PDB file of C-alpha atoms in Angstrom:
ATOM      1  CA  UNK C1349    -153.635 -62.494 -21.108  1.00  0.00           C
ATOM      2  CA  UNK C1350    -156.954 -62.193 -22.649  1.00  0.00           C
ATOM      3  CA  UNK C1351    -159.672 -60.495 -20.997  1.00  0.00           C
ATOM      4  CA  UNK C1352    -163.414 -59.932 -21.507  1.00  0.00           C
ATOM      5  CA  UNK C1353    -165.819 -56.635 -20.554  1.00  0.00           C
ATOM      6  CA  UNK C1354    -168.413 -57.641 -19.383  1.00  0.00           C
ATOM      7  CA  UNK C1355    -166.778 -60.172 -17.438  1.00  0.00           C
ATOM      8  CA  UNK C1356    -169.836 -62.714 -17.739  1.00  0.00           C
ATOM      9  CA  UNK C1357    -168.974 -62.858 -21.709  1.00  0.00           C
ATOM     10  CA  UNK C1358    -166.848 -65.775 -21.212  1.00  0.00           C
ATOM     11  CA  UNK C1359    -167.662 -68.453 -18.770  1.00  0.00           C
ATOM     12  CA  UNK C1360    -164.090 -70.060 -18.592  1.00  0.00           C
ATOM     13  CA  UNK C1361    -164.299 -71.940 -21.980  1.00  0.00           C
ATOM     14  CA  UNK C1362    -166.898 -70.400 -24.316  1.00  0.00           C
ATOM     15  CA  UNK C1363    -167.280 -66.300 -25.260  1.00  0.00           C
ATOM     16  CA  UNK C1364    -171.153 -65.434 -25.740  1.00  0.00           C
ATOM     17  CA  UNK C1365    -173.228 -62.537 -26.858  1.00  0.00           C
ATOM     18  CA  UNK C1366    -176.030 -62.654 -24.231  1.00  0.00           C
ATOM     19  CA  UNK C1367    -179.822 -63.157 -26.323  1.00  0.00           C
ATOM     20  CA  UNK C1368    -181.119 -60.074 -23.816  1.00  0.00           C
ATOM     21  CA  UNK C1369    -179.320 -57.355 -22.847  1.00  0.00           C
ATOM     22  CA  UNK C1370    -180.329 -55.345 -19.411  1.00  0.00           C
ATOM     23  CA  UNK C1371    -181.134 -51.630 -19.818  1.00  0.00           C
ATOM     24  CA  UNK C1372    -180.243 -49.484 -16.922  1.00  0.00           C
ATOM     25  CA  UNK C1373    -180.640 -45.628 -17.351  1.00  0.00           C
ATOM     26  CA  UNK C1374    -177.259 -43.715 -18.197  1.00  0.00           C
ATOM     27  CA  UNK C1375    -175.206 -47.100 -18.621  1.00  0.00           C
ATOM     28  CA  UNK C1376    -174.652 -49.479 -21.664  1.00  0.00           C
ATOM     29  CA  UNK C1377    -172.341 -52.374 -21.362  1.00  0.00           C
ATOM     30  CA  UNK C1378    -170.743 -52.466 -24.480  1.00  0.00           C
ATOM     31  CA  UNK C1379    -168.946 -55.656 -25.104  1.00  0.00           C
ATOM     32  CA  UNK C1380    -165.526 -55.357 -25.112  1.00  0.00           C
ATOM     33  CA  UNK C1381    -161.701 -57.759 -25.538  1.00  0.00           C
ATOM     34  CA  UNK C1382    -158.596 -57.516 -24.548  1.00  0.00           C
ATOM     35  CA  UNK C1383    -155.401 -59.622 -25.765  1.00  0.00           C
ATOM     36  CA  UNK C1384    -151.939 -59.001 -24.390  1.00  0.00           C
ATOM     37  CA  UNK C1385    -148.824 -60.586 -23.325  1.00  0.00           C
ATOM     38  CA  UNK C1386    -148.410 -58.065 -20.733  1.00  0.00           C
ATOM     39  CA  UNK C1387    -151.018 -57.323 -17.709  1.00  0.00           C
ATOM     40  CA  UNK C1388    -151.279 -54.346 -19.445  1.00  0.00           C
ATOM     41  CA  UNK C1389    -154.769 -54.567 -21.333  1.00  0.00           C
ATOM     42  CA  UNK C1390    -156.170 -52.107 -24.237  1.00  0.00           C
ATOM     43  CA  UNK C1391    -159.933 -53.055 -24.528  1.00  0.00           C
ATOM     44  CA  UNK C1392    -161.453 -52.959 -27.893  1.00  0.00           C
ATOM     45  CA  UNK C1393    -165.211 -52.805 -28.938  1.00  0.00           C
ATOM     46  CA  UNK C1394    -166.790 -56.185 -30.130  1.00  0.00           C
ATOM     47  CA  UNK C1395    -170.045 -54.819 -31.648  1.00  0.00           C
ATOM     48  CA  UNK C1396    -171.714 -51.941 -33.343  1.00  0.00           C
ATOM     49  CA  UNK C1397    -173.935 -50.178 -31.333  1.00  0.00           C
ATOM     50  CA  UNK C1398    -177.566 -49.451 -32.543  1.00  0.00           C
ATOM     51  CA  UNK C1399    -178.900 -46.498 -31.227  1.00  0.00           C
ATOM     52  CA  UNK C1400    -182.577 -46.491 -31.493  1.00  0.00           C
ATOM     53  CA  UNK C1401    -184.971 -43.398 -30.361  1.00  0.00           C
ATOM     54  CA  UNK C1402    -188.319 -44.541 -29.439  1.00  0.00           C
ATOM     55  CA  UNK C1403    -190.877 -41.682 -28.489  1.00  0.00           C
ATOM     56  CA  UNK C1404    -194.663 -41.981 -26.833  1.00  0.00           C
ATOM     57  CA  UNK C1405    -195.745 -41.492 -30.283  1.00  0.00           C
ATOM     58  CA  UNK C1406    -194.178 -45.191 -30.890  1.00  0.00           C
ATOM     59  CA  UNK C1407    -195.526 -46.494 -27.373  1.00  0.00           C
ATOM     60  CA  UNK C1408    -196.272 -44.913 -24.272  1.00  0.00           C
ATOM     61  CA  UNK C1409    -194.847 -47.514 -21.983  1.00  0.00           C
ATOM     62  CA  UNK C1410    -191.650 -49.418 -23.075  1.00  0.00           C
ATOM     63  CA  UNK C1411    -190.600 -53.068 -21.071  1.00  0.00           C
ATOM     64  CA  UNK C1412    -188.492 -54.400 -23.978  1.00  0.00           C
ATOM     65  CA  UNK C1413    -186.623 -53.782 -27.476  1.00  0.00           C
ATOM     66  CA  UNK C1414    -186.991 -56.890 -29.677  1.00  0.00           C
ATOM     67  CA  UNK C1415    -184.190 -56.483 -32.392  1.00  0.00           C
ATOM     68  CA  UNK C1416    -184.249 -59.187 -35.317  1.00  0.00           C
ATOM     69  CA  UNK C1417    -182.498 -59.951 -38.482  1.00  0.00           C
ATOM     70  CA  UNK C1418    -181.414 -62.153 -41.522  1.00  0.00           C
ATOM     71  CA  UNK C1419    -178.220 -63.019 -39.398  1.00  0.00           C
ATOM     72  CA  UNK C1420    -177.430 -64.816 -35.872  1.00  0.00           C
ATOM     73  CA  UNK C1421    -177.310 -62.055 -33.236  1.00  0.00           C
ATOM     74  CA  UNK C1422    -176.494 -63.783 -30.224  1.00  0.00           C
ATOM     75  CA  UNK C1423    -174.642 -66.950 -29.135  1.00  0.00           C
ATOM     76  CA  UNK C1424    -170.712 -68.071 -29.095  1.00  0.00           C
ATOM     77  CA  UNK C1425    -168.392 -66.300 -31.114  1.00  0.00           C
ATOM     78  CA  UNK C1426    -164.689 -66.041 -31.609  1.00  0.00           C
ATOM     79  CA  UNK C1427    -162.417 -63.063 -31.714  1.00  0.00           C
ATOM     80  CA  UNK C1428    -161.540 -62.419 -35.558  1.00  0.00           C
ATOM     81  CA  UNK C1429    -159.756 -58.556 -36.484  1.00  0.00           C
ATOM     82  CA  UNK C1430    -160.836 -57.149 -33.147  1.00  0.00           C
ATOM     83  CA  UNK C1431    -164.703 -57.986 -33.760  1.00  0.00           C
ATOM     84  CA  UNK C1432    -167.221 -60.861 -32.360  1.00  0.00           C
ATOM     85  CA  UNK C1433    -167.447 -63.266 -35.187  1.00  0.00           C
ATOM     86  CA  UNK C1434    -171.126 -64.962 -34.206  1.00  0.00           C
ATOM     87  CA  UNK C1435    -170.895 -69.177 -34.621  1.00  0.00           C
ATOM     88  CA  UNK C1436    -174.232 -70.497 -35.469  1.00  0.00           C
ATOM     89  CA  UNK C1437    -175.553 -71.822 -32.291  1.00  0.00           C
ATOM     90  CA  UNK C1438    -177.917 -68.232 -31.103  1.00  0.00           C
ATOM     91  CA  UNK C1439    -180.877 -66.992 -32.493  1.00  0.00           C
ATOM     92  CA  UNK C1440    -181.325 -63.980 -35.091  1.00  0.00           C
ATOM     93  CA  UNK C1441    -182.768 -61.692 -32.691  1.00  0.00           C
ATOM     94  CA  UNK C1442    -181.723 -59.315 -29.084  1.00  0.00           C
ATOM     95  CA  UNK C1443    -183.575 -58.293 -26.739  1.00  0.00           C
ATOM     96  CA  UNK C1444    -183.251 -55.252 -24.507  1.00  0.00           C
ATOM     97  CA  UNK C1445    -185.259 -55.708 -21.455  1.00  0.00           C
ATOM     98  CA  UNK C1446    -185.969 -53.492 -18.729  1.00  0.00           C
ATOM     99  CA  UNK C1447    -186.839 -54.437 -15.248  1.00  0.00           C
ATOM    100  CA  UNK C1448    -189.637 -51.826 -15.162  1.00  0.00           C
ATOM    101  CA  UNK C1449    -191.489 -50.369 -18.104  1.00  0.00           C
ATOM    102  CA  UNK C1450    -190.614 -46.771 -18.637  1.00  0.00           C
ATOM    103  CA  UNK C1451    -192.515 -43.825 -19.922  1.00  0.00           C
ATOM    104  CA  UNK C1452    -191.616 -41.824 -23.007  1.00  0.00           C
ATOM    105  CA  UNK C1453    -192.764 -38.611 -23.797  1.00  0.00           C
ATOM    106  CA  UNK C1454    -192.719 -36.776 -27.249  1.00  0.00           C
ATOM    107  CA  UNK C1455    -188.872 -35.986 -27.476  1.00  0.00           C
ATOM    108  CA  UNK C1456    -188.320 -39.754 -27.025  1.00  0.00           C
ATOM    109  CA  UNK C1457    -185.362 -41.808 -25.505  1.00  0.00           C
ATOM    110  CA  UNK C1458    -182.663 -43.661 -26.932  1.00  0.00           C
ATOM    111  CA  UNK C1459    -181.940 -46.499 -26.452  1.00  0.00           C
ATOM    112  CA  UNK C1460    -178.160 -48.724 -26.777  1.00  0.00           C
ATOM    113  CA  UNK C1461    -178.102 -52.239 -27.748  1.00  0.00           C
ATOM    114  CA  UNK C1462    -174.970 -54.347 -29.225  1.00  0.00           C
ATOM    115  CA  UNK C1463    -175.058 -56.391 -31.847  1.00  0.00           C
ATOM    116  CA  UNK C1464    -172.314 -58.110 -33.886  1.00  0.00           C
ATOM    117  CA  UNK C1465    -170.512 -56.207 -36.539  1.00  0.00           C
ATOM    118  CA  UNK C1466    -171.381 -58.000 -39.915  1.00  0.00           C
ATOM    119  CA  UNK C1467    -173.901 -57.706 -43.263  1.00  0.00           C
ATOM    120  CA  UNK C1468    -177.455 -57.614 -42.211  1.00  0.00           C
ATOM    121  CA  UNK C1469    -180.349 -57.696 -45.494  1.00  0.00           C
ATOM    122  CA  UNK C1470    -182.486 -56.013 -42.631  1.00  0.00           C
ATOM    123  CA  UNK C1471    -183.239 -54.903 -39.011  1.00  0.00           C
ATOM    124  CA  UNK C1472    -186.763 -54.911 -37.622  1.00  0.00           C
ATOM    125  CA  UNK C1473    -187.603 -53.351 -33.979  1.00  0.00           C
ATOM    126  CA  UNK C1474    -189.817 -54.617 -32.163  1.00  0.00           C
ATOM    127  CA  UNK C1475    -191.715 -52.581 -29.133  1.00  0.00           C
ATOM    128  CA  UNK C1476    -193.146 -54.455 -25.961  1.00  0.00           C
ATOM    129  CA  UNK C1477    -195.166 -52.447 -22.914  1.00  0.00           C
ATOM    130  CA  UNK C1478    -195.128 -55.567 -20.973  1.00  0.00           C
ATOM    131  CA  UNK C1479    -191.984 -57.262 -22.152  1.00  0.00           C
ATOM    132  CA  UNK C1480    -194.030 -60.770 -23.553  1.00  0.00           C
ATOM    133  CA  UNK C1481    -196.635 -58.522 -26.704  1.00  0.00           C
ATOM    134  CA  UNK C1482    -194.401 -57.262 -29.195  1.00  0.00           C
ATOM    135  CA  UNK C1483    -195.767 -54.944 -31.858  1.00  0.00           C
ATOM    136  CA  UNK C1484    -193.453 -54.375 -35.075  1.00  0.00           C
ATOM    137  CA  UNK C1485    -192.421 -50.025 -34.719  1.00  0.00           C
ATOM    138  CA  UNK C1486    -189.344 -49.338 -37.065  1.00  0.00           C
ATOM    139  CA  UNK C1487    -188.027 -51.895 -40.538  1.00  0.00           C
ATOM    140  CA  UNK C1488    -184.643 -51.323 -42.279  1.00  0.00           C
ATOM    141  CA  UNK C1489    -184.503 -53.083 -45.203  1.00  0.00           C
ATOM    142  CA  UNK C1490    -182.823 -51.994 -48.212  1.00  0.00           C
ATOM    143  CA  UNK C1491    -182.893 -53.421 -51.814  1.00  0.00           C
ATOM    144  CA  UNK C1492    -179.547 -54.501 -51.581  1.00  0.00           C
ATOM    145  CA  UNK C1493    -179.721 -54.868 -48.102  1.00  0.00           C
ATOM    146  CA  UNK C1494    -178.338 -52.606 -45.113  1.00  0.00           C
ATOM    147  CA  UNK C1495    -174.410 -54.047 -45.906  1.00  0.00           C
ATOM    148  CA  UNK C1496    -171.966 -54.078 -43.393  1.00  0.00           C
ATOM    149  CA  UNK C1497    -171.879 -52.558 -40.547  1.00  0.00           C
ATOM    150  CA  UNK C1498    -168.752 -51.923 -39.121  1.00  0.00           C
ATOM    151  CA  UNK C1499    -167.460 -52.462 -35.532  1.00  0.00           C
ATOM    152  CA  UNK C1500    -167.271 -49.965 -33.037  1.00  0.00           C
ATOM    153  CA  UNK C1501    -169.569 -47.670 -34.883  1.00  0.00           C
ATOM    154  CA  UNK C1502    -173.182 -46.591 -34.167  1.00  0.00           C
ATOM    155  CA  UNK C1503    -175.978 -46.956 -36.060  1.00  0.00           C
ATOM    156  CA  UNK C1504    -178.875 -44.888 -35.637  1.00  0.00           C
ATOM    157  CA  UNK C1505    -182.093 -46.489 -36.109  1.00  0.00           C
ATOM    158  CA  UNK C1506    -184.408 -43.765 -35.922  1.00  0.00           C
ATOM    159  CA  UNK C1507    -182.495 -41.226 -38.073  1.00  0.00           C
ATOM    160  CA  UNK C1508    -182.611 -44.310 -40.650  1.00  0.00           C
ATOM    161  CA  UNK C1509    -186.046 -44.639 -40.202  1.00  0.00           C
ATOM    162  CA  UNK C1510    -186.872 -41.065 -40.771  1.00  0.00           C
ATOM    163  CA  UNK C1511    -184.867 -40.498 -44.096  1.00  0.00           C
ATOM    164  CA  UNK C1512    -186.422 -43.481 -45.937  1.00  0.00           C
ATOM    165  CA  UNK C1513    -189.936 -42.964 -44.513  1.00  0.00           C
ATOM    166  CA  UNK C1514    -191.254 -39.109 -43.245  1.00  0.00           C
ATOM    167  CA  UNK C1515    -189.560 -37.322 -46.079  1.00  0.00           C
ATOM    168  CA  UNK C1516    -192.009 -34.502 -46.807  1.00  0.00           C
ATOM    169  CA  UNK C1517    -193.958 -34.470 -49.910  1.00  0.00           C
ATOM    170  CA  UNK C1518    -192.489 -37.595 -51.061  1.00  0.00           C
ATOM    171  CA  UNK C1519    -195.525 -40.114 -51.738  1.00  0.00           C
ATOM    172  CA  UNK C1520    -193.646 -43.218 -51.751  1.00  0.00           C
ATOM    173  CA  UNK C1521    -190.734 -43.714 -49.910  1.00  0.00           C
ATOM    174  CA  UNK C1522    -187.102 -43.642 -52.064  1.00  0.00           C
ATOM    175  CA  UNK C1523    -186.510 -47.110 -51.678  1.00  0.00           C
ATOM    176  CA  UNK C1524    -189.268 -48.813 -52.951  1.00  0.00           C
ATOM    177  CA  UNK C1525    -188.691 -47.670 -56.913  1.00  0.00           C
ATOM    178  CA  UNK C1526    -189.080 -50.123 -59.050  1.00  0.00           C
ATOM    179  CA  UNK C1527    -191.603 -51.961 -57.262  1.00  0.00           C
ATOM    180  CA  UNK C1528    -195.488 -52.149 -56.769  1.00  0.00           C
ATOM    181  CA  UNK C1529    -196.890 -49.659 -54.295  1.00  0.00           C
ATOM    182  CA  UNK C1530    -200.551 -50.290 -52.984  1.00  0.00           C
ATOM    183  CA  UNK C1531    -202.119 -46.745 -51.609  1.00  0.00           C
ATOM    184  CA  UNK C1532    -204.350 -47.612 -48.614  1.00  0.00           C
ATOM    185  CA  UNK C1533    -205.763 -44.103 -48.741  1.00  0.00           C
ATOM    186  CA  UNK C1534    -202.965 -42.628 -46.572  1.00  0.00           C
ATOM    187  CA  UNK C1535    -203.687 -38.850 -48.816  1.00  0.00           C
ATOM    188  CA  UNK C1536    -200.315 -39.552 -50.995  1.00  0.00           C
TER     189      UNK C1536
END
């Protein structure tokens, strides 16, 4: 028996990590398999989870999430040590979409999208009000990029965000020693 959550992950013949995810307040969907020769079925987490906080400082309004990467996000995939392993056929972005745009105030929400456990070089976040106008918020890149990130984890975006950025007194950011640093005039 082999069994997928959700159930519109596999169509009959082919398991796929949906290009948009819905957002629905208080539920996440996290995709999920099941493999047994009994009908009894112990479901096991597909994806990491990235949890990102977006606050009305970010955007007021939020429609849609726009997550992209170095790597395929989306697409078939096969079930390899109890993770989605991505084929090549998606795209290297998700999207979380809402069906109506929400407001944020200043102590934020957060926000739960899947994506496949592997080694990313980066994330970037993208932030739409309308859900079509995307406007880059939040970058993860390291040097030696982010590594792997491991299945059934989460990864928290904005607590990333905030160590390598907003560190007080710290005129340039940790992780970009070593290379050249332009001041626009931001008082550093």
């Amino acid at each position: 028996y082999n069994a997928y959550f959700p159930a519109d992950l596999y169509d009959g013949t082919t398991a796929t990590l949906p290009t948009t995810q819905t957002y629905k307040e208080g539920k996440f969907n996290m995709p999920m398999y099941a493999s047994s020769t009994t009908t009894t079925l112990a479901f096991k987490n597909l994806c990491v989870v990235l949890a990102v906080k977006v606050t009305s400082a970010d955007i007021e309004t939020l429609k849609s999430i726009k997550v992209a990467s170095d790597k395929v996000m989306n697409g078939s995939f096969t079930v390899t040590d109890n993770k989605a392993v991505i084929g090549t056929d998606g795209t290297k972005t998700v999207v979380l979409e809402s069906s109506t745009a929400i407001t944020l105030d200043e102590t934020g929400t957060t926000f739960y999208i899947a994506i496949p456990a592997q080694e990313y070089q980066y994330l970037n976040i993208f932030l739409s009000a309308d859900g079509e106008t995307y406007t880059q918020a939040m970058a993860t890149k390291k040097a030696a990029g982010l590594g792997a990130i491991a299945r059934s984890k989460m990864f928290n975006i904005s607590a990333e965000i905030k160590n390598w950025f907003h560190e007080p007194g710290a005129p340039i950011p940790p992780l970009m020693e070593g290379l050249t640093v332009v001041d626009l005039g931001c008082g550093s």
